[in-house]
CSV table of C-alpha atoms and ligand atoms in Angstrom, one decimal:
chain,number,residue,atom,x,y,z
A,957,MET,CA,0.0,-0.1,0.0
A,958,ASN,CA,2.9,2.2,0.8
A,959,GLU,CA,4.6,1.5,-2.4
A,960,TYR,CA,1.6,2.3,-4.2
A,961,ASP,CA,1.2,5.5,-2.4
A,962,SER,CA,4.6,6.5,-3.1
A,963,ASP,CA,4.3,6.0,-6.9
A,964,ARG,CA,0.9,8.1,-6.8
A,965,ILE,CA,3.0,10.9,-4.9
A,966,LYS,CA,5.2,10.8,-7.8
A,967,ASN,CA,2.4,11.1,-10.3
A,968,ALA,CA,0.9,13.9,-8.2
A,969,LEU,CA,3.8,15.9,-8.5
A,970,ASP,CA,4.1,15.1,-12.4
A,971,ALA,CA,7.9,15.7,-12.0
A,972,GLU,CA,10.9,13.4,-12.9
A,973,PRO,CA,11.8,11.4,-9.9
A,974,THR,CA,15.1,11.1,-8.9
A,975,ASP,CA,16.9,8.9,-5.9
A,976,ASP,CA,19.7,11.8,-5.4
A,977,PRO,CA,18.4,14.0,-2.6
A,978,LYS,CA,21.0,16.6,-3.5
A,979,LYS,CA,19.5,16.9,-7.1
A,980,ALA,CA,16.0,16.9,-5.7
A,981,ASP,CA,13.8,20.1,-5.4
A,982,ILE,CA,11.3,18.3,-3.4
A,983,ILE,CA,12.2,15.5,-0.8
A,984,ILE,CA,9.3,13.4,0.6
A,985,ILE,CA,9.6,10.7,3.1
A,986,ASN,CA,6.4,8.3,2.8
A,987,THR,CA,6.1,6.5,6.1
A,988,CYS,CA,4.7,3.6,7.6
A,989,ALA,CA,3.1,3.3,11.2
A,990,ILE,CA,2.4,-0.2,11.7
A,991,ARG,CA,4.9,-1.0,14.1
A,992,GLU,CA,7.2,1.1,16.2
A,993,LYS,CA,10.4,0.5,14.3
A,994,ALA,CA,9.1,1.6,11.0
A,995,ASP,CA,7.6,5.0,13.0
A,996,GLN,CA,11.3,5.4,14.3
A,997,LYS,CA,12.7,4.8,11.0
A,998,ALA,CA,10.7,7.7,9.4
A,999,PHE,CA,12.2,10.1,12.0
A,1000,SER,CA,15.8,9.0,11.5
A,1001,SER,CA,15.3,9.2,7.6
A,1002,LEU,CA,13.8,12.9,7.9
A,1003,GLY,CA,16.8,13.8,10.1
A,1004,LYS,CA,19.2,13.2,7.4
A,1005,PHE,CA,17.9,16.1,5.5
A,1006,LYS,CA,18.4,18.5,8.4
A,1007,SER,CA,21.7,19.8,7.0
A,1008,LEU,CA,20.9,19.6,3.3
A,1009,LYS,CA,17.8,22.0,3.9
A,1010,ALA,CA,19.8,24.4,6.0
A,1011,ASN,CA,22.1,24.6,2.9
A,1012,ASN,CA,19.5,24.9,0.4
A,1013,PRO,CA,16.4,26.8,2.0
A,1014,ASP,CA,14.5,26.7,-1.2
A,1015,LYS,CA,14.3,22.7,-1.1
A,1016,ILE,CA,11.1,21.7,0.1
A,1017,VAL,CA,11.0,18.6,2.5
A,1018,GLY,CA,7.8,17.0,3.5
A,1019,ILE,CA,6.5,13.7,5.3
A,1020,ALA,CA,3.7,11.8,4.0
A,1021,GLY,CA,2.0,8.6,4.9
A,1022,CYS,CA,0.7,7.0,8.2
A,1023,VAL,CA,3.5,8.5,10.5
A,1024,ALA,CA,2.5,12.0,9.1
A,1025,GLN,CA,-1.4,11.2,9.7
A,1026,LEU,CA,-0.7,10.0,13.2
A,1027,TYR,CA,1.4,12.8,14.7
A,1028,GLY,CA,0.1,15.6,12.5
A,1029,GLU,CA,0.8,19.2,13.6
A,1030,LYS,CA,3.3,17.9,16.2
A,1031,LEU,CA,5.7,16.9,13.5
A,1032,LEU,CA,6.2,20.6,12.4
A,1033,LYS,CA,7.3,21.3,16.2
A,1034,ARG,CA,9.7,18.1,16.3
A,1035,MET,CA,11.3,18.8,12.8
A,1036,PRO,CA,11.8,22.5,12.2
A,1037,HIS,CA,13.3,21.7,8.7
A,1038,ILE,CA,10.2,20.1,7.2
A,1039,ASP,CA,7.8,22.0,5.0
A,1040,PHE,CA,4.7,20.0,5.2
A,1041,VAL,CA,2.9,17.0,6.7
A,1042,LEU,CA,0.7,14.9,4.2
A,1043,GLY,CA,-1.6,12.1,5.5
A,1044,PRO,CA,-2.3,9.3,3.0
A,1045,ARG,CA,-5.7,10.4,2.3
A,1046,ALA,CA,-4.7,13.6,1.1
A,1047,ILE,CA,-2.3,12.8,-1.6
A,1048,PRO,CA,-4.5,14.7,-4.1
A,1049,LYS,CA,-4.2,17.8,-2.6
A,1050,LEU,CA,-0.4,17.6,-2.8
A,1051,PRO,CA,0.1,19.8,-6.0
A,1052,ASP,CA,-1.7,22.6,-4.2
A,1053,ILE,CA,0.4,22.3,-1.2
A,1054,ILE,CA,3.5,22.6,-3.0
A,1055,SER,CA,2.5,25.7,-4.9
A,1056,ASN,CA,1.3,27.3,-1.6
A,1057,ILE,CA,4.6,26.5,-0.2
A,1058,GLU,CA,6.6,27.9,-3.2
A,1059,ARG,CA,4.3,31.1,-3.2
A,1060,GLU,CA,3.7,31.9,0.4
A,1061,LYS,CA,6.7,29.8,2.3
A,1062,ARG,CA,3.9,28.8,4.7
A,1063,ARG,CA,4.4,25.3,6.4
A,1064,THR,CA,1.3,23.0,6.0
A,1065,VAL,CA,-0.4,19.9,7.7
A,1066,GLU,CA,-3.0,18.3,5.6
A,1067,THR,CA,-4.4,15.2,7.5
A,1068,SER,CA,-8.2,15.5,6.5
A,1069,TYR,CA,-10.0,12.4,5.6
A,1070,ASP,CA,-12.9,14.1,3.5
A,1071,ILE,CA,-11.0,14.2,0.0
A,1072,GLU,CA,-13.7,14.0,-2.7
A,1073,GLU,CA,-11.6,12.4,-5.4
A,1074,LEU,CA,-9.8,9.8,-3.2
A,1075,PHE,CA,-8.7,7.7,-6.1
A,1076,GLU,CA,-8.0,10.6,-8.6
A,1077,ILE,CA,-4.5,10.2,-8.5
A,1078,GLU,CA,-3.1,7.2,-10.1
A,1079,PRO,CA,0.5,5.6,-9.4
A,1080,TYR,CA,3.5,6.5,-11.5
A,1081,HIS,CA,4.2,3.8,-14.0
A,1082,LYS,CA,8.0,2.8,-14.8
A,1083,GLU,CA,8.2,2.2,-18.4
A,1084,GLY,CA,8.8,-1.5,-19.3
A,1085,LYS,CA,7.4,-3.0,-15.9
A,1086,VAL,CA,5.1,-5.8,-16.6
A,1087,THR,CA,3.5,-5.8,-13.0
A,1088,GLY,CA,1.2,-3.3,-11.5
A,1089,PHE,CA,-0.8,-2.3,-8.5
A,1090,VAL,CA,-4.5,-1.1,-8.5
A,1091,SER,CA,-6.1,0.2,-5.3
A,1092,VAL,CA,-9.6,-0.9,-5.0
A,1093,GLN,CA,-10.2,0.4,-1.6
A,1094,GLN,CA,-8.8,2.7,1.1
A,1095,GLY,CA,-8.9,2.4,4.8
A,1096,CYS,CA,-10.5,-0.3,6.8
A,1097,ASN,CA,-13.9,-1.0,8.9
A,1098,LYS,CA,-12.4,-3.7,11.0
A,1099,ARG,CA,-11.2,-3.0,14.6
A,1100,CYS,CA,-8.3,-5.7,15.4
A,1101,THR,CA,-7.4,-4.3,18.5
A,1102,TYR,CA,-3.3,-4.2,17.8
A,1103,CYS,CA,-4.0,-2.2,14.7
A,1104,ILE,CA,-3.4,1.5,13.9
A,1105,VAL,CA,-4.5,1.3,10.2
A,1106,PRO,CA,-8.2,2.2,10.7
A,1107,GLN,CA,-6.9,5.4,12.7
A,1108,VAL,CA,-4.4,6.6,10.1
A,1109,ARG,CA,-6.3,5.5,7.0
A,1110,GLY,CA,-9.9,6.1,8.1
A,1111,ASN,CA,-13.0,3.9,7.3
A,1112,GLU,CA,-13.2,1.8,4.3
A,1113,VAL,CA,-13.9,3.4,0.9
A,1114,ASN,CA,-14.5,1.2,-2.1
A,1115,ARG,CA,-13.4,2.3,-5.5
A,1116,PRO,CA,-16.0,2.1,-8.4
A,1117,LEU,CA,-15.7,-1.2,-10.4
A,1118,LYS,CA,-15.8,1.3,-13.4
A,1119,ASP,CA,-12.8,3.0,-12.4
A,1120,ILE,CA,-10.8,-0.1,-11.2
A,1121,LEU,CA,-11.3,-1.6,-14.7
A,1122,THR,CA,-10.2,1.5,-16.7
A,1123,GLU,CA,-6.9,2.0,-14.5
A,1124,THR,CA,-6.5,-2.0,-15.1
A,1125,THR,CA,-6.8,-1.6,-18.8
A,1126,ASN,CA,-4.6,1.5,-19.1
A,1127,LEU,CA,-1.8,-0.4,-17.3
A,1128,VAL,CA,-2.4,-3.5,-19.5
A,1129,ASN,CA,-2.1,-1.2,-22.6
A,1130,LYS,CA,1.1,0.1,-21.1
A,1131,GLY,CA,2.6,-3.5,-21.3
A,1132,VAL,CA,1.5,-4.7,-17.6
A,1133,ARG,CA,0.7,-8.3,-17.6
A,1134,GLU,CA,0.1,-9.1,-14.1
A,1135,ILE,CA,-2.1,-6.9,-11.8
A,1136,THR,CA,-2.3,-7.0,-8.1
A,1137,PHE,CA,-5.6,-5.5,-6.5
A,1138,ILE,CA,-4.8,-4.0,-3.3
A,1139,GLY,CA,-7.0,-2.8,-0.2
A,1140,GLN,CA,-6.6,-3.2,3.6
A,1141,THR,CA,-9.3,-5.9,3.4
A,1142,VAL,CA,-9.5,-6.4,-0.3
A,1143,ASN,CA,-12.0,-9.0,-0.7
A,1144,SER,CA,-14.4,-7.2,1.5
A,1145,TRP,CA,-14.7,-4.9,-1.6
A,1146,LYS,CA,-18.3,-4.1,-2.6
A,1147,GLU,CA,-19.9,-1.5,-5.1
A,1148,ASN,CA,-23.7,-1.0,-5.9
A,1149,GLY,CA,-24.5,-4.9,-5.2
A,1150,TYR,CA,-21.2,-6.1,-7.0
A,1151,LYS,CA,-18.9,-8.0,-4.5
A,1152,PHE,CA,-15.3,-8.9,-4.8
A,1153,GLY,CA,-15.8,-12.2,-6.7
A,1154,ASP,CA,-17.7,-10.1,-9.4
A,1155,LEU,CA,-14.7,-7.8,-9.4
A,1156,ILE,CA,-12.5,-10.8,-10.2
A,1157,ARG,CA,-14.7,-11.9,-12.9
A,1158,ALA,CA,-14.6,-8.5,-14.5
A,1159,ALA,CA,-11.1,-8.3,-14.4
A,1160,GLY,CA,-10.9,-11.7,-16.1
A,1161,GLU,CA,-12.5,-10.1,-19.2
A,1162,VAL,CA,-9.6,-7.5,-19.4
A,1163,GLU,CA,-8.1,-8.3,-22.9
A,1164,ASN,CA,-4.2,-9.3,-22.7
A,1165,LEU,CA,-4.3,-9.3,-18.8
A,1166,GLU,CA,-2.5,-12.8,-17.9
A,1167,ARG,CA,-2.5,-12.9,-14.2
A,1168,ILE,CA,-4.8,-11.6,-11.3
A,1169,ARG,CA,-3.4,-11.3,-7.8
A,1170,PHE,CA,-5.0,-9.5,-4.9
A,1171,THR,CA,-4.1,-8.4,-1.4
A,1172,THR,CA,-4.7,-8.4,1.6
A,1173,SER,CA,-7.5,-10.7,2.1
A,1174,TYR,CA,-9.4,-10.8,5.4
A,1175,PRO,CA,-10.5,-14.5,6.3
A,1176,ARG,CA,-14.1,-13.6,7.4
A,1177,ASP,CA,-14.7,-12.1,4.0
A,1178,ILE,CA,-13.9,-15.1,2.0
A,1179,THR,CA,-17.2,-16.1,0.3
A,1180,LYS,CA,-18.4,-18.8,-2.0
A,1181,ARG,CA,-18.7,-16.0,-4.6
A,1182,MET,CA,-15.2,-15.2,-4.0
A,1183,ILE,CA,-13.9,-18.9,-4.1
A,1184,ASP,CA,-16.0,-19.5,-7.2
A,1185,ALA,CA,-14.4,-16.7,-9.1
A,1186,MET,CA,-10.9,-17.9,-8.0
A,1187,LYS,CA,-11.8,-21.3,-9.4
A,1188,ASP,CA,-13.4,-20.1,-12.7
A,1189,VAL,CA,-11.2,-17.3,-13.7
A,1190,PRO,CA,-8.1,-18.6,-15.2
A,1191,GLN,CA,-6.0,-15.6,-14.8
A,1192,VAL,CA,-6.2,-15.7,-10.9
A,1193,CYS,CA,-2.8,-16.9,-9.6
A,1194,HIS,CA,-3.0,-20.2,-7.3
A,1195,HIS,CA,-1.5,-17.9,-4.2
A,1196,LEU,CA,-3.5,-16.4,-1.3
A,1197,HIS,CA,-2.1,-14.3,1.3
A,1198,LEU,CA,-4.3,-14.8,4.2
A,1199,PRO,CA,-3.1,-13.5,7.7
A,1200,VAL,CA,-4.1,-15.7,10.5
A,1201,GLN,CA,-2.2,-13.7,13.2
A,1202,SER,CA,-2.3,-16.7,16.0
A,1203,GLY,CA,-3.5,-20.0,16.5
A,1204,SER,CA,-5.1,-19.7,19.7
A,1205,ASP,CA,-8.9,-18.8,20.0
A,1206,LYS,CA,-8.3,-16.8,23.1
A,1207,VAL,CA,-5.6,-14.5,21.5
A,1208,LEU,CA,-7.7,-14.2,18.1
A,1209,SER,CA,-10.8,-13.0,20.4
A,1210,MET,CA,-8.4,-10.7,22.4
A,1211,MET,CA,-7.5,-9.3,19.1
A,1212,LYS,CA,-11.1,-9.0,17.8
A,1213,ARG,CA,-10.2,-11.0,14.7
A,1214,THR,CA,-13.8,-12.2,14.5
A,1215,TYR,CA,-13.0,-15.8,13.7
A,1216,THR,CA,-11.6,-18.9,15.4
A,1217,ARG,CA,-8.9,-21.3,14.5
A,1218,GLN,CA,-11.5,-23.8,13.3
A,1219,TRP,CA,-13.2,-21.3,11.1
A,1220,TYR,CA,-10.0,-20.3,9.7
A,1221,THR,CA,-8.9,-23.8,8.8
A,1222,ASP,CA,-12.2,-24.9,7.5
A,1223,THR,CA,-11.9,-21.8,5.1
A,1224,ILE,CA,-8.4,-23.1,3.9
A,1225,SER,CA,-9.9,-26.5,3.0
A,1226,ARG,CA,-12.9,-24.8,1.3
A,1227,LEU,CA,-10.5,-22.9,-0.7
A,1228,LYS,CA,-8.4,-25.9,-1.5
A,1229,ASP,CA,-11.4,-28.0,-2.4
A,1230,ALA,CA,-11.9,-25.3,-5.1
A,1231,VAL,CA,-8.2,-24.8,-6.0
A,1232,PRO,CA,-6.4,-27.8,-4.8
A,1233,ASP,CA,-2.8,-26.5,-5.4
A,1234,LEU,CA,-3.4,-23.1,-4.0
A,1235,SER,CA,-0.4,-21.9,-1.8
A,1236,VAL,CA,-1.1,-20.0,1.2
A,1237,SER,CA,1.0,-17.4,3.2
A,1238,THR,CA,0.3,-15.5,6.1
A,1239,ASP,CA,0.9,-13.0,9.2
A,1240,ILE,CA,1.7,-13.9,12.8
A,1241,ILE,CA,2.0,-11.6,15.6
A,1242,ILE,CA,3.8,-13.2,18.6
A,1243,GLY,CA,3.7,-12.1,22.0
A,1244,PHE,CA,0.3,-10.4,22.1
A,1245,PRO,CA,-0.5,-9.2,25.7
A,1246,GLY,CA,-1.6,-12.2,27.7
A,1247,GLU,CA,-0.3,-14.8,25.1
A,1248,THR,CA,0.9,-17.7,27.3
A,1249,GLY,CA,3.0,-20.8,26.5
A,1250,GLN,CA,0.0,-22.7,25.7
A,1251,ASP,CA,-1.3,-20.1,23.2
A,1252,PHE,CA,2.0,-20.0,21.6
A,1253,GLU,CA,2.0,-23.8,21.2
A,1254,GLU,CA,-1.4,-23.5,19.5
A,1255,THR,CA,0.0,-21.3,17.2
A,1256,MET,CA,2.9,-23.7,16.6
A,1257,SER,CA,0.4,-26.3,16.1
A,1258,LEU,CA,-1.5,-24.4,13.4
A,1259,MET,CA,1.9,-23.7,11.5
A,1260,LYS,CA,2.3,-27.5,11.5
A,1261,GLU,CA,-1.2,-28.2,10.6
A,1262,VAL,CA,-1.4,-25.5,7.7
A,1263,GLU,CA,2.3,-25.6,6.5
A,1264,PHE,CA,2.2,-22.2,5.2
A,1265,GLU,CA,4.2,-21.5,1.9
A,1266,SER,CA,5.8,-18.4,3.8
A,1267,SER,CA,4.9,-16.3,6.7
A,1268,TYR,CA,5.5,-12.7,8.0
A,1269,SER,CA,5.9,-13.0,11.7
A,1270,PHE,CA,6.7,-10.0,14.1
A,1271,LYS,CA,6.7,-9.3,17.8
A,1272,PHE,CA,3.8,-7.5,19.0
A,1273,SER,CA,4.3,-3.7,19.0
A,1274,PRO,CA,2.0,-1.5,20.9
A,1275,ARG,CA,0.7,1.5,18.8
A,1276,PRO,CA,-0.6,4.6,20.1
A,1277,GLY,CA,-4.3,4.9,20.3
A,1278,THR,CA,-5.2,1.1,19.8
A,1279,ALA,CA,-7.0,-1.0,22.4
A,1280,ALA,CA,-4.2,-3.5,22.6
A,1281,ALA,CA,-1.7,-0.7,23.8
A,1282,GLU,CA,-3.9,-0.1,26.9
A,1283,TYR,CA,-2.8,-3.3,28.6
A,1284,SER,CA,-0.6,-2.9,31.6
A,1285,ALA,CA,3.0,-3.7,31.8
A,1286,GLU,CA,2.2,-6.9,33.5
A,1287,GLU,CA,0.0,-8.3,30.7
A,1288,MET,CA,2.8,-7.6,28.2
A,1289,VAL,CA,4.8,-10.5,27.1
A,1290,ASP,CA,8.1,-10.4,28.4
A,1291,PRO,CA,10.5,-9.2,25.2
A,1292,GLN,CA,12.9,-12.3,25.9
A,1293,ILE,CA,10.1,-14.8,25.8
A,1294,ALA,CA,8.5,-13.1,22.7
A,1295,SER,CA,12.0,-13.1,20.9
A,1296,ALA,CA,12.5,-17.0,21.8
A,1297,ARG,CA,9.0,-17.8,20.6
A,1298,LEU,CA,9.5,-15.8,17.3
A,1299,SER,CA,12.7,-17.6,16.6
A,1300,GLU,CA,11.1,-20.9,17.0
A,1301,LEU,CA,8.4,-20.1,14.8
A,1302,GLN,CA,10.7,-18.5,12.1
A,1303,ALA,CA,12.9,-21.6,12.3
A,1304,PHE,CA,10.0,-23.7,11.6
A,1305,GLN,CA,8.6,-21.7,8.8
A,1306,LYS,CA,12.3,-21.5,7.4
A,1307,ASP,CA,12.2,-25.4,7.0
A,1308,ILE,CA,8.8,-25.5,5.6
A,1309,THR,CA,9.5,-22.8,2.9
A,1310,GLU,CA,12.7,-24.8,2.0
A,1311,LYS,CA,10.9,-28.3,1.9
A,1312,LYS,CA,8.3,-26.8,-0.5
A,1313,ASN,CA,10.7,-25.2,-2.7
A,1314,LEU,CA,12.6,-28.3,-2.8
A,1315,SER,CA,9.5,-30.2,-3.8
A,1316,ARG,CA,9.3,-28.1,-7.1
A,1317,VAL,CA,12.5,-29.3,-8.4
A,1318,GLY,CA,11.9,-31.2,-11.6
A,1319,LEU,CA,8.7,-29.5,-12.3
A,1320,ILE,CA,8.1,-27.0,-15.0
A,1321,GLU,CA,6.5,-23.8,-13.9
A,1322,LYS,CA,5.0,-20.8,-15.9
A,1323,VAL,CA,7.1,-17.6,-15.2
A,1324,LEU,CA,6.1,-14.1,-16.0
A,1325,VAL,CA,9.5,-12.7,-16.7
A,1326,GLU,CA,10.0,-9.2,-14.7
A,1327,GLY,CA,13.5,-8.4,-15.3
A,1328,GLU,CA,17.1,-9.1,-15.0
A,1329,SER,CA,17.9,-11.0,-11.6
A,1330,ARG,CA,19.1,-8.6,-9.0
A,1331,ASN,CA,22.1,-10.6,-8.0
A,1332,ASP,CA,23.3,-11.7,-11.4
A,1333,PRO,CA,22.6,-9.7,-14.7
A,1334,ASN,CA,23.0,-13.1,-16.6
A,1335,PHE,CA,19.8,-14.3,-15.0
A,1336,LEU,CA,16.3,-13.4,-15.5
A,1337,SER,CA,13.8,-13.2,-12.6
A,1338,GLY,CA,9.9,-13.9,-12.4
A,1339,ARG,CA,7.2,-15.2,-10.2
A,1340,THR,CA,5.6,-18.5,-10.7
A,1341,ASP,CA,1.8,-18.9,-10.3
A,1342,HIS,CA,2.4,-19.6,-6.9
A,1343,ASN,CA,4.4,-16.3,-6.2
A,1344,ARG,CA,7.8,-18.0,-5.8
A,1345,ILE,CA,10.9,-16.1,-7.4
A,1346,LEU,CA,12.5,-18.4,-10.0
A,1347,ASN,CA,15.6,-17.1,-11.6
A,1348,PHE,CA,17.1,-18.6,-14.9
A,1349,LYS,CA,19.5,-17.9,-17.6
A,1350,GLY,CA,18.0,-15.9,-20.4
A,1351,THR,CA,18.2,-12.8,-22.6
A,1352,LYS,CA,16.1,-9.5,-22.2
A,1353,GLU,CA,13.9,-9.9,-25.0
A,1354,LEU,CA,12.1,-12.6,-22.7
A,1355,VAL,CA,10.8,-9.6,-20.2
A,1356,GLY,CA,7.0,-9.3,-20.1
A,1357,LYS,CA,6.4,-12.7,-21.5
A,1358,THR,CA,5.3,-15.9,-19.7
A,1359,VAL,CA,7.8,-18.7,-20.4
A,1360,LYS,CA,7.9,-22.3,-19.1
A,1361,VAL,CA,11.2,-23.1,-16.8
A,1362,LYS,CA,12.2,-26.2,-15.3
A,1363,VAL,CA,12.9,-26.2,-11.7
A,1364,SER,CA,16.6,-27.5,-10.9
A,1365,GLU,CA,17.0,-26.0,-7.6
A,1366,GLY,CA,14.8,-25.2,-4.7
A,1367,LEU,CA,16.6,-22.5,-2.5
A,1368,LEU,CA,15.5,-20.8,0.7
A,1369,ASN,CA,13.9,-17.8,-1.0
A,1370,SER,CA,13.8,-18.4,-4.3
A,1371,LEU,CA,13.7,-21.3,-7.1
A,1372,ARG,CA,16.6,-21.8,-9.9
A,1373,GLY,CA,15.7,-23.3,-13.4
A,1374,GLU,CA,16.4,-23.8,-17.1
A,1375,LEU,CA,14.5,-22.2,-19.8
A,1376,VAL,CA,12.2,-24.7,-21.7
A,1377,VAL,CA,12.3,-24.2,-25.2
B,2351,SF4,S1,-8.2,-5.9,9.2
B,2351,SF4,FE1,-6.2,-5.5,8.8
B,2351,SF4,S2,-6.1,-3.3,8.4
B,2351,SF4,FE2,-8.2,-3.7,9.2
B,2351,SF4,S3,-7.9,-3.4,11.6
B,2351,SF4,FE3,-7.5,-5.5,11.1
B,2351,SF4,S4,-5.4,-5.8,10.8
B,2351,SF4,FE4,-5.7,-3.6,10.6
């Protein structure tokens, strides 16, 4: 979501992006507030531009995103070298903010939620890129007790189907072959009687669109209509990211996740009945306040039962203004215990991911070639239907094409293979 917003910021400015702060007329740090660490990273990144701004007072320096929304006005006081603070919903107002600063040299805070044309600014698209994001929704109506998103991104607003399809078609016309629909709870999307399954079916009709992905799905919003669409629309990739967060019903209830462990595993069974080779990844929070050794064991047993393809796991991080930040110090899990649990879970996941990658050796995978491999320019890189990175020897003319690759090696984070001609 942040990456998408950064690309919208680039487009809103209609300016040539540069990675070199010295050359830039405008420097914007787009921030994430999901965990304390990300939040702190934003401040240290901004601090780096203090002397640059002092030596070049005409440079405009701003902070955007969820940290901007969370602290608003306070940031101007804390950081005298910044010119503006911009919440994630206010990106369409950026051009006006910049011209006001240039004209009046007045520092600005724009964190309102009531922006009329929320989806007006589409993201910057780098020429030649074959994958693209399309936002279908902003904000979230759920109230998970640990999560700051509804506070900083506001309530759920769904984008009209027509506009989603127009942006998708525009991207496909620019050479994009794989679209990822994004929303905080993407599968709760709805508009005028249309539900998420209908959106998938409509996207399946877009000419020359080869692959459809979507993230992040909320377990409780998985419906029969959605599962049927995933089964029927051939462009839908067989990978689903479905955050579970914990294997303990007690913890799930404290998190207000609105489902039980049984409900979650039954949902995975329903999905796999429809799409037998579906790969599933997840998110886990370790050390939620009150998590006991028994609760953690239940999370581990869920990991063993489902065998997720991969998982993003983090230690609980109390976020200001959320219900879970109100627990007393005694209810917080000892950081050392939480770290030990996290290491155990991550070591287990590493083995499973490696095992699953090894199980692909000898198979022929379809890969959408995205570009040269980051580590070796002799190799091309792309993703399989199941969202695994697959690197293989090939020449640049294959970028943007879907090719067949025979897997020869299964590594921890990727696969290697040989082009099948
Ligand atoms: S559904 Fe996701 S974004 Fe919404 S409150 Fe829960 S964790 Fe946050």
